[in-house]
mmCIF file of C-alpha atoms and ligand atoms in Angstrom:
data_model
loop_
_atom_site.group_PDB
_atom_site.id
_atom_site.type_symbol
_atom_site.label_atom_id
_atom_site.label_comp_id
_atom_site.label_asym_id
_atom_site.label_seq_id
_atom_site.Cartn_x
_atom_site.Cartn_y
_atom_site.Cartn_z
ATOM 1 C CA MET A 1102 90.639 57.017 136.695
ATOM 2 C CA ALA A 1103 93.498 56.316 134.262
ATOM 3 C CA ASP A 1104 93.797 58.478 131.174
ATOM 4 C CA ARG A 1105 92.350 57.089 127.984
ATOM 5 C CA VAL A 1106 94.888 56.409 125.158
ATOM 6 C CA LEU A 1107 93.722 55.674 121.647
ATOM 7 C CA ILE A 1108 95.944 53.068 119.858
ATOM 8 C CA LEU A 1109 95.625 52.699 116.121
ATOM 9 C CA GLY A 1110 96.253 48.994 115.950
ATOM 10 C CA GLY A 1111 96.258 45.909 113.753
ATOM 11 C CA THR A 1112 99.857 44.981 114.641
ATOM 12 C CA GLU A 1113 101.637 42.785 117.234
ATOM 13 C CA GLU A 1114 103.119 45.926 118.655
ATOM 14 C CA ALA A 1115 99.676 47.554 119.191
ATOM 15 C CA ARG A 1116 98.526 44.532 121.038
ATOM 16 C CA ALA A 1117 101.645 44.434 123.187
ATOM 17 C CA LEU A 1118 101.234 48.193 123.968
ATOM 18 C CA ALA A 1119 97.653 47.764 124.979
ATOM 19 C CA ALA A 1120 98.660 44.935 127.339
ATOM 20 C CA ALA A 1121 101.490 46.952 128.807
ATOM 21 C CA LEU A 1122 99.279 50.045 129.420
ATOM 22 C CA ALA A 1123 96.376 48.074 130.842
ATOM 23 C CA GLY A 1124 98.533 45.647 132.906
ATOM 24 C CA GLY A 1125 100.783 48.380 134.298
ATOM 25 C CA GLY A 1126 97.817 50.655 135.173
ATOM 26 C CA ILE A 1127 99.466 53.318 133.057
ATOM 27 C CA ALA A 1128 96.495 54.236 130.963
ATOM 28 C CA ALA A 1129 93.157 52.882 129.799
ATOM 29 C CA PRO A 1130 93.861 51.684 126.229
ATOM 30 C CA VAL A 1131 91.245 51.745 123.379
ATOM 31 C CA THR A 1132 92.512 49.944 120.314
ATOM 32 C CA ALA A 1133 91.066 50.966 116.961
ATOM 33 C CA LEU A 1134 91.040 48.273 114.187
ATOM 34 C CA ALA A 1135 90.214 48.878 110.588
ATOM 35 C CA GLY A 1136 87.984 45.754 110.473
ATOM 36 C CA ARG A 1137 89.865 43.972 107.751
ATOM 37 C CA THR A 1138 90.277 40.687 109.639
ATOM 38 C CA ALA A 1139 87.136 38.565 110.377
ATOM 39 C CA GLU A 1140 88.294 37.444 113.808
ATOM 40 C CA PRO A 1141 91.021 39.738 115.172
ATOM 41 C CA ALA A 1142 93.328 38.491 117.888
ATOM 42 C CA ALA A 1143 92.254 39.369 121.423
ATOM 43 C CA VAL A 1144 93.436 42.745 122.735
ATOM 44 C CA ALA A 1145 93.669 44.107 126.308
ATOM 45 C CA GLY A 1146 91.252 46.940 127.096
ATOM 46 C CA ALA A 1147 88.554 48.309 124.866
ATOM 47 C CA VAL A 1148 88.365 47.824 121.083
ATOM 48 C CA ARG A 1149 86.522 49.737 118.431
ATOM 49 C CA ILE A 1150 86.288 48.526 114.885
ATOM 50 C CA GLY A 1151 86.060 50.600 111.684
ATOM 51 C CA GLY A 1152 87.429 53.758 110.105
ATOM 52 C CA PHE A 1153 86.858 57.246 111.348
ATOM 53 C CA GLY A 1154 85.880 58.949 108.111
ATOM 54 C CA GLY A 1155 89.165 60.674 107.375
ATOM 55 C CA PRO A 1156 91.319 63.037 109.523
ATOM 56 C CA ALA A 1157 88.349 65.278 110.454
ATOM 57 C CA GLY A 1158 86.481 62.244 111.791
ATOM 58 C CA LEU A 1159 89.507 61.042 113.797
ATOM 59 C CA ALA A 1160 90.091 64.501 115.227
ATOM 60 C CA GLU A 1161 86.411 64.630 116.380
ATOM 61 C CA HIS A 1162 86.653 61.182 117.857
ATOM 62 C CA LEU A 1163 89.793 62.217 119.829
ATOM 63 C CA ARG A 1164 88.108 65.234 121.202
ATOM 64 C CA ASP A 1165 84.758 63.660 121.982
ATOM 65 C CA GLY A 1166 86.359 60.699 123.595
ATOM 66 C CA GLY A 1167 88.458 62.817 125.953
ATOM 67 C CA TYR A 1168 91.714 60.996 124.888
ATOM 68 C CA ALA A 1169 94.929 62.097 126.514
ATOM 69 C CA ALA A 1170 97.142 60.725 123.779
ATOM 70 C CA LEU A 1171 97.108 58.916 120.465
ATOM 71 C CA VAL A 1172 99.615 56.167 119.432
ATOM 72 C CA ASP A 1173 99.714 55.270 115.809
ATOM 73 C CA ALA A 1174 100.944 51.639 115.993
ATOM 74 C CA THR A 1175 99.641 50.706 112.537
ATOM 75 C CA HIS A 1176 101.569 48.640 110.019
ATOM 76 C CA PRO A 1177 104.643 50.302 108.458
ATOM 77 C CA PHE A 1178 102.933 50.087 105.054
ATOM 78 C CA ALA A 1179 99.664 51.570 106.228
ATOM 79 C CA ARG A 1180 100.414 55.071 104.998
ATOM 80 C CA GLN A 1181 96.987 56.583 104.829
ATOM 81 C CA ILE A 1182 95.905 56.071 108.381
ATOM 82 C CA SER A 1183 99.335 57.296 109.666
ATOM 83 C CA ALA A 1184 99.038 60.535 107.681
ATOM 84 C CA HIS A 1185 95.458 60.891 109.036
ATOM 85 C CA ALA A 1186 96.670 60.261 112.612
ATOM 86 C CA ALA A 1187 99.233 63.050 112.448
ATOM 87 C CA GLU A 1188 96.862 65.528 110.938
ATOM 88 C CA ALA A 1189 94.010 64.664 113.346
ATOM 89 C CA ALA A 1190 96.189 64.964 116.467
ATOM 90 C CA ARG A 1191 97.319 68.389 115.353
ATOM 91 C CA THR A 1192 93.703 69.444 114.825
ATOM 92 C CA ALA A 1193 92.523 68.037 118.170
ATOM 93 C CA ALA A 1194 95.638 69.202 120.042
ATOM 94 C CA VAL A 1195 96.240 65.704 121.380
ATOM 95 C CA PRO A 1196 99.779 64.349 121.748
ATOM 96 C CA ARG A 1197 100.596 61.751 119.223
ATOM 97 C CA LEU A 1198 103.376 59.219 118.879
ATOM 98 C CA ALA A 1199 104.062 56.784 116.074
ATOM 99 C CA LEU A 1200 105.377 53.320 116.933
ATOM 100 C CA VAL A 1201 107.119 51.673 113.937
ATOM 101 C CA ARG A 1202 109.015 48.487 114.328
ATOM 102 C CA PRO A 1203 112.446 48.341 112.775
ATOM 103 C CA ALA A 1204 112.889 47.232 109.170
ATOM 104 C CA TRP A 1205 114.475 43.813 108.465
ATOM 105 C CA GLU A 1206 118.175 43.964 107.352
ATOM 106 C CA PRO A 1207 119.653 41.319 105.074
ATOM 107 C CA GLY A 1208 122.238 39.006 106.500
ATOM 108 C CA ALA A 1209 125.373 37.695 104.643
ATOM 109 C CA ARG A 1210 123.570 34.596 103.238
ATOM 110 C CA ASP A 1211 120.230 36.322 102.294
ATOM 111 C CA ARG A 1212 119.565 36.619 98.543
ATOM 112 C CA TRP A 1213 117.341 39.778 98.559
ATOM 113 C CA ILE A 1214 116.449 41.802 95.483
ATOM 114 C CA GLU A 1215 114.913 45.140 96.499
ATOM 115 C CA ALA A 1216 111.906 46.591 94.801
ATOM 116 C CA ALA A 1217 110.054 49.931 95.180
ATOM 117 C CA ASP A 1218 106.484 48.423 95.071
ATOM 118 C CA GLU A 1219 104.442 45.524 94.004
ATOM 119 C CA ALA A 1220 104.750 46.311 90.241
ATOM 120 C CA GLY A 1221 108.523 46.426 90.684
ATOM 121 C CA ALA A 1222 108.517 43.189 92.636
ATOM 122 C CA ALA A 1223 106.536 41.489 89.864
ATOM 123 C CA ALA A 1224 109.052 42.669 87.219
ATOM 124 C CA ALA A 1225 111.949 41.539 89.393
ATOM 125 C CA LEU A 1226 110.453 38.123 89.669
ATOM 126 C CA GLY A 1227 110.128 37.974 85.887
ATOM 127 C CA ASP A 1228 113.823 38.972 85.640
ATOM 128 C CA LEU A 1229 115.004 36.139 87.894
ATOM 129 C CA GLY A 1230 114.746 33.678 84.928
ATOM 130 C CA LEU A 1231 113.067 30.964 87.025
ATOM 131 C CA PRO A 1232 112.179 27.704 85.119
ATOM 132 C CA GLY A 1233 108.602 27.784 83.746
ATOM 133 C CA GLU A 1234 105.845 26.951 86.251
ATOM 134 C CA SER A 1235 108.105 27.669 89.264
ATOM 135 C CA ALA A 1236 106.156 28.503 92.413
ATOM 136 C CA VAL A 1237 106.561 31.924 94.088
ATOM 137 C CA PHE A 1238 105.379 32.447 97.710
ATOM 138 C CA LEU A 1239 103.540 35.768 98.061
ATOM 139 C CA ALA A 1240 103.577 36.986 101.681
ATOM 140 C CA LEU A 1241 101.550 40.076 100.895
ATOM 141 C CA GLY A 1242 98.119 41.464 101.582
ATOM 142 C CA ARG A 1243 95.456 40.107 99.363
ATOM 143 C CA GLN A 1244 94.675 43.677 98.174
ATOM 144 C CA ARG A 1245 98.241 44.021 96.836
ATOM 145 C CA VAL A 1246 98.735 40.977 94.630
ATOM 146 C CA ALA A 1247 97.137 42.145 91.269
ATOM 147 C CA ALA A 1248 100.475 43.021 89.681
ATOM 148 C CA PHE A 1249 101.645 39.441 90.015
ATOM 149 C CA ALA A 1250 98.775 38.153 87.843
ATOM 150 C CA GLU A 1251 100.534 39.679 84.872
ATOM 151 C CA VAL A 1252 103.869 37.747 85.272
ATOM 152 C CA PRO A 1253 103.994 35.067 82.673
ATOM 153 C CA GLY A 1254 105.081 31.490 83.396
ATOM 154 C CA LEU A 1255 105.028 31.446 87.182
ATOM 155 C CA ARG A 1256 102.680 29.897 89.778
ATOM 156 C CA PHE A 1257 101.892 31.782 92.901
ATOM 157 C CA VAL A 1258 101.065 30.653 96.402
ATOM 158 C CA LEU A 1259 99.330 33.416 98.391
ATOM 159 C CA ARG A 1260 98.985 33.294 102.191
ATOM 160 C CA THR A 1261 96.061 35.150 103.735
ATOM 161 C CA VAL A 1262 94.708 35.484 107.254
ATOM 162 C CA ASP A 1263 91.185 34.626 106.282
ATOM 163 C CA PRO A 1264 90.244 32.079 103.612
ATOM 164 C CA ILE A 1265 89.614 33.668 100.137
ATOM 165 C CA GLU A 1266 89.009 32.457 96.644
ATOM 166 C CA PRO A 1267 92.056 32.276 94.445
ATOM 167 C CA PRO A 1268 92.476 35.784 92.980
ATOM 168 C CA TRP A 1269 93.394 34.335 89.463
ATOM 169 C CA PRO A 1270 93.714 30.740 88.224
ATOM 170 C CA GLY A 1271 97.487 30.588 88.547
ATOM 171 C CA CYS A 1272 97.383 31.627 92.241
ATOM 172 C CA ARG A 1273 96.798 29.041 94.990
ATOM 173 C CA THR A 1274 95.853 30.285 98.442
ATOM 174 C CA VAL A 1275 96.867 29.054 101.882
ATOM 175 C CA VAL A 1276 95.498 30.269 105.118
ATOM 176 C CA GLY A 1277 97.926 31.156 107.915
ATOM 177 C CA ARG A 1278 98.024 33.511 110.870
ATOM 178 C CA GLY A 1279 101.202 34.386 112.834
ATOM 179 C CA PRO A 1280 103.204 33.903 114.851
ATOM 180 C CA PHE A 1281 105.246 31.805 112.471
ATOM 181 C CA ASP A 1282 108.441 29.902 113.251
ATOM 182 C CA GLU A 1283 111.345 28.993 110.874
ATOM 183 C CA ALA A 1284 110.724 25.222 110.903
ATOM 184 C CA ALA A 1285 107.041 25.541 109.948
ATOM 185 C CA GLU A 1286 107.824 28.191 107.308
ATOM 186 C CA ARG A 1287 110.462 25.883 105.831
ATOM 187 C CA THR A 1288 108.072 22.971 105.666
ATOM 188 C CA LEU A 1289 105.547 25.213 103.874
ATOM 189 C CA LEU A 1290 108.099 26.377 101.323
ATOM 190 C CA GLU A 1291 109.258 22.874 100.678
ATOM 191 C CA THR A 1292 105.822 21.326 100.481
ATOM 192 C CA GLU A 1293 104.773 23.974 97.949
ATOM 193 C CA SER A 1294 108.059 23.524 95.934
ATOM 194 C CA VAL A 1295 108.588 27.265 96.256
ATOM 195 C CA ALA A 1296 111.421 28.792 94.184
ATOM 196 C CA ALA A 1297 111.273 32.427 95.224
ATOM 197 C CA MET A 1298 109.454 34.691 97.533
ATOM 198 C CA ALA A 1299 108.005 38.248 97.391
ATOM 199 C CA CYS A 1300 107.168 40.260 100.479
ATOM 200 C CA ARG A 1301 107.265 43.718 101.998
ATOM 201 C CA ASN A 1302 109.926 44.911 104.533
ATOM 202 C CA SER A 1303 107.299 44.823 107.344
ATOM 203 C CA GLY A 1304 109.878 44.052 110.080
ATOM 204 C CA GLY A 1305 108.911 42.230 113.337
ATOM 205 C CA GLY A 1306 109.876 38.981 114.993
ATOM 206 C CA SER A 1307 107.569 36.404 113.681
ATOM 207 C CA GLY A 1308 107.402 37.651 110.020
ATOM 208 C CA ARG A 1309 111.209 37.116 109.957
ATOM 209 C CA ALA A 1310 110.735 33.345 110.108
ATOM 210 C CA LYS A 1311 109.854 33.071 106.428
ATOM 211 C CA LEU A 1312 113.053 34.975 105.482
ATOM 212 C CA ASP A 1313 115.153 32.717 107.772
ATOM 213 C CA ALA A 1314 113.496 29.735 106.014
ATOM 214 C CA ALA A 1315 114.204 31.226 102.556
ATOM 215 C CA ARG A 1316 117.807 31.861 103.485
ATOM 216 C CA ALA A 1317 118.209 28.224 104.789
ATOM 217 C CA LEU A 1318 116.821 26.967 101.443
ATOM 218 C CA GLY A 1319 118.895 29.415 99.387
ATOM 219 C CA LEU A 1320 115.793 31.007 97.881
ATOM 220 C CA PRO A 1321 115.746 34.487 96.333
ATOM 221 C CA VAL A 1322 113.503 37.060 98.078
ATOM 222 C CA VAL A 1323 112.046 40.099 96.346
ATOM 223 C CA MET A 1324 111.775 42.582 99.089
ATOM 224 C CA ILE A 1325 109.566 45.644 98.696
ATOM 225 C CA ARG A 1326 111.046 48.689 100.463
ATOM 226 C CA ARG A 1327 109.142 50.627 103.126
ATOM 227 C CA PRO A 1328 107.439 53.926 102.353
ATOM 228 C CA PRO A 1329 108.812 56.884 104.210
ATOM 229 C CA PRO A 1330 108.193 56.815 108.031
ATOM 230 C CA PRO A 1331 105.387 58.804 109.661
ATOM 231 C CA GLU A 1332 106.300 62.265 110.933
ATOM 232 C CA PRO A 1333 108.050 62.476 114.247
ATOM 233 C CA PRO A 1334 107.954 61.683 117.082
ATOM 234 C CA VAL A 1335 108.568 58.073 116.140
ATOM 235 C CA VAL A 1336 109.760 55.254 118.420
ATOM 236 C CA ALA A 1337 110.757 51.743 117.455
ATOM 237 C CA SER A 1338 109.600 49.661 120.468
ATOM 238 C CA VAL A 1339 106.704 49.089 122.829
ATOM 239 C CA ALA A 1340 109.076 49.871 125.808
ATOM 240 C CA GLU A 1341 109.902 53.290 124.333
ATOM 241 C CA ALA A 1342 106.148 54.026 123.642
ATOM 242 C CA THR A 1343 105.383 53.130 127.226
ATOM 243 C CA VAL A 1344 107.992 55.434 128.608
ATOM 244 C CA TRP A 1345 106.878 58.352 126.246
ATOM 245 C CA LEU A 1346 103.205 57.841 127.503
ATOM 246 C CA SER A 1347 104.207 57.543 131.083
ATOM 247 C CA GLU A 1348 105.891 60.940 130.955
ATOM 248 C CA ARG A 1349 102.767 62.503 129.605
ATOM 249 C CA LEU A 1350 99.936 60.960 131.533
ATOM 250 C CA ARG A 1351 98.515 61.290 135.055
ATOM 251 C CA ARG A 1352 98.467 58.065 137.086
HETATM 252 N N1 NAP B 1329 99.046 47.553 105.289
HETATM 253 C C1 NAP B 1329 99.405 46.296 105.653
HETATM 254 O O1 NAP B 1329 100.165 45.595 105.038
HETATM 255 C C2 NAP B 1329 98.955 45.790 107.006
HETATM 256 C C3 NAP B 1329 99.512 44.552 107.476
HETATM 257 C C4 NAP B 1329 98.999 44.108 108.765
HETATM 258 C C5 NAP B 1329 98.168 44.855 109.469
HETATM 259 N N2 NAP B 1329 97.671 45.981 108.934
HETATM 260 C C6 NAP B 1329 96.709 46.737 109.656
HETATM 261 O O2 NAP B 1329 95.490 46.752 108.960
HETATM 262 C C7 NAP B 1329 94.888 48.013 109.124
HETATM 263 C C8 NAP B 1329 94.579 48.712 107.700
HETATM 264 O O3 NAP B 1329 95.694 48.824 107.067
HETATM 265 P P1 NAP B 1329 95.727 49.499 105.611
HETATM 266 O O4 NAP B 1329 97.089 49.413 105.035
HETATM 267 O O5 NAP B 1329 94.508 49.138 104.889
HETATM 268 O O6 NAP B 1329 95.466 51.121 106.047
HETATM 269 P P2 NAP B 1329 95.484 52.426 105.269
HETATM 270 O O7 NAP B 1329 95.495 52.176 103.791
HETATM 271 O O8 NAP B 1329 96.594 53.284 105.828
HETATM 272 O O9 NAP B 1329 94.104 53.020 105.820
HETATM 273 C C9 NAP B 1329 92.966 53.053 104.948
HETATM 274 C C10 NAP B 1329 91.777 53.487 105.758
HETATM 275 O O10 NAP B 1329 91.450 52.428 106.708
HETATM 276 C C11 NAP B 1329 91.045 52.993 108.017
HETATM 277 N N3 NAP B 1329 91.959 52.464 108.964
HETATM 278 C C12 NAP B 1329 93.247 51.970 108.802
HETATM 279 N N4 NAP B 1329 93.826 51.518 109.910
HETATM 280 C C13 NAP B 1329 92.776 51.740 110.867
HETATM 281 C C14 NAP B 1329 92.773 51.480 112.267
HETATM 282 N N5 NAP B 1329 93.783 50.890 112.958
HETATM 283 N N6 NAP B 1329 91.710 51.835 112.926
HETATM 284 C C15 NAP B 1329 90.648 52.329 112.363
HETATM 285 N N7 NAP B 1329 90.555 52.622 111.007
HETATM 286 C C16 NAP B 1329 91.659 52.316 110.321
HETATM 287 C C17 NAP B 1329 91.076 54.464 107.871
HETATM 288 O O11 NAP B 1329 89.783 54.865 107.459
HETATM 289 P P3 NAP B 1329 89.132 56.268 107.794
HETATM 290 O O12 NAP B 1329 89.870 57.248 106.777
HETATM 291 O O13 NAP B 1329 87.740 56.238 107.516
HETATM 292 O O14 NAP B 1329 89.427 56.629 109.166
HETATM 293 C C18 NAP B 1329 92.141 54.674 106.734
HETATM 294 O O15 NAP B 1329 91.977 55.873 106.087
HETATM 295 C C19 NAP B 1329 95.758 48.916 109.954
HETATM 296 O O16 NAP B 1329 95.238 48.768 111.230
HETATM 297 C C20 NAP B 1329 97.086 48.146 109.882
HETATM 298 O O17 NAP B 1329 97.857 48.396 111.102
HETATM 299 C C21 NAP B 1329 98.001 46.485 107.763
#
C-alpha cells in the first residue's frame, strides 16, 4: 500500500500535488482544508476539513494517521498554519516540506506601489490622490478588508469566493472563483469603472490575470508584500515537491 502523505491545502498547488501523487501512484494523499470555503474545489484522494487544534493537535494527527510525510502547500500569506506545520513535524518526527509558489514580479509597464500590510495599502490608496468616489478593486480575503473602510472618498469593489453581505456601505461585493483570465478581468475592471487595485503578492498563474488587466488599462496596483517564507526545506513547484516525496517514500 502506498504511503500516506498529509497535504495542508487550500491552494491550486495543493490540488495539483494531490493529483500528481494519486495519479502517479507515488503516495496516498490526504488533503487538509481549513473549511473557510463553503464548496471547495474537488481534490484527488482523501480530504479532511477543519483545524487540528494547534501544533500539538497536528503532531498527534500526524502520528496517529501513520503519515510518512507532510507537505505544507498552504497560501503564502497563511502564516499561522505554516508555523504550526513546521513545529508539528518536528514533534512527530515526520519529514516536512513547504511548497510556496513564486511571488509575482512587476514588469516594465506595471504601476505597482508596494505596501507592508493592509493598513499600509489603505494609506497608499489614500495617497494616490484619486478623484472622489473612484472605485478600487480589492482582490483580498474578506477577513482582511477592515482597514479600507477607513479610507475617505473612495468606493470599493470586493471579490469573494462565496457570496457575502457588503462589509460596509461603501463596499460592493462581487462573487468570483478562479481560474481567471485577462480578458474577463479586464471586462470586470471596466464594467466597475475601477481606478486602482489592491491585492497581496500571492503569486500563481491565474491570479496574475488581474494584474495583466490592470497593466493593460494603466491602473495603479497597491501590492502587499509577502510575509517571510516558511522554514526550509521549501520548494517552488509541484514537480519539485513530487521529486522530494518520491525520494523519501516507498512505492
Ligand atoms: N491566507 C490567504 O489569503 C489564503 C488564500 C487562499 C487560500 N487560503 C487557504 O485557506 C486556508 C486558511 O488560510 P488562513 O490564512 O486563514 O490560515 P492561517 O491564518 O495560517 O491559519 C489559521 C488556522 O486555521 C487552520 N488551518 C489553516 N489552514 C489549514 C489547512 N489547510 N488545514 C486545516 N486547518 C487549517 C489552523 O487551525 P488549527 O490551529 O486549529 O490547526 C490554523 O491555525 C489555508 O488552507 C490556505 O491555504 C488562504
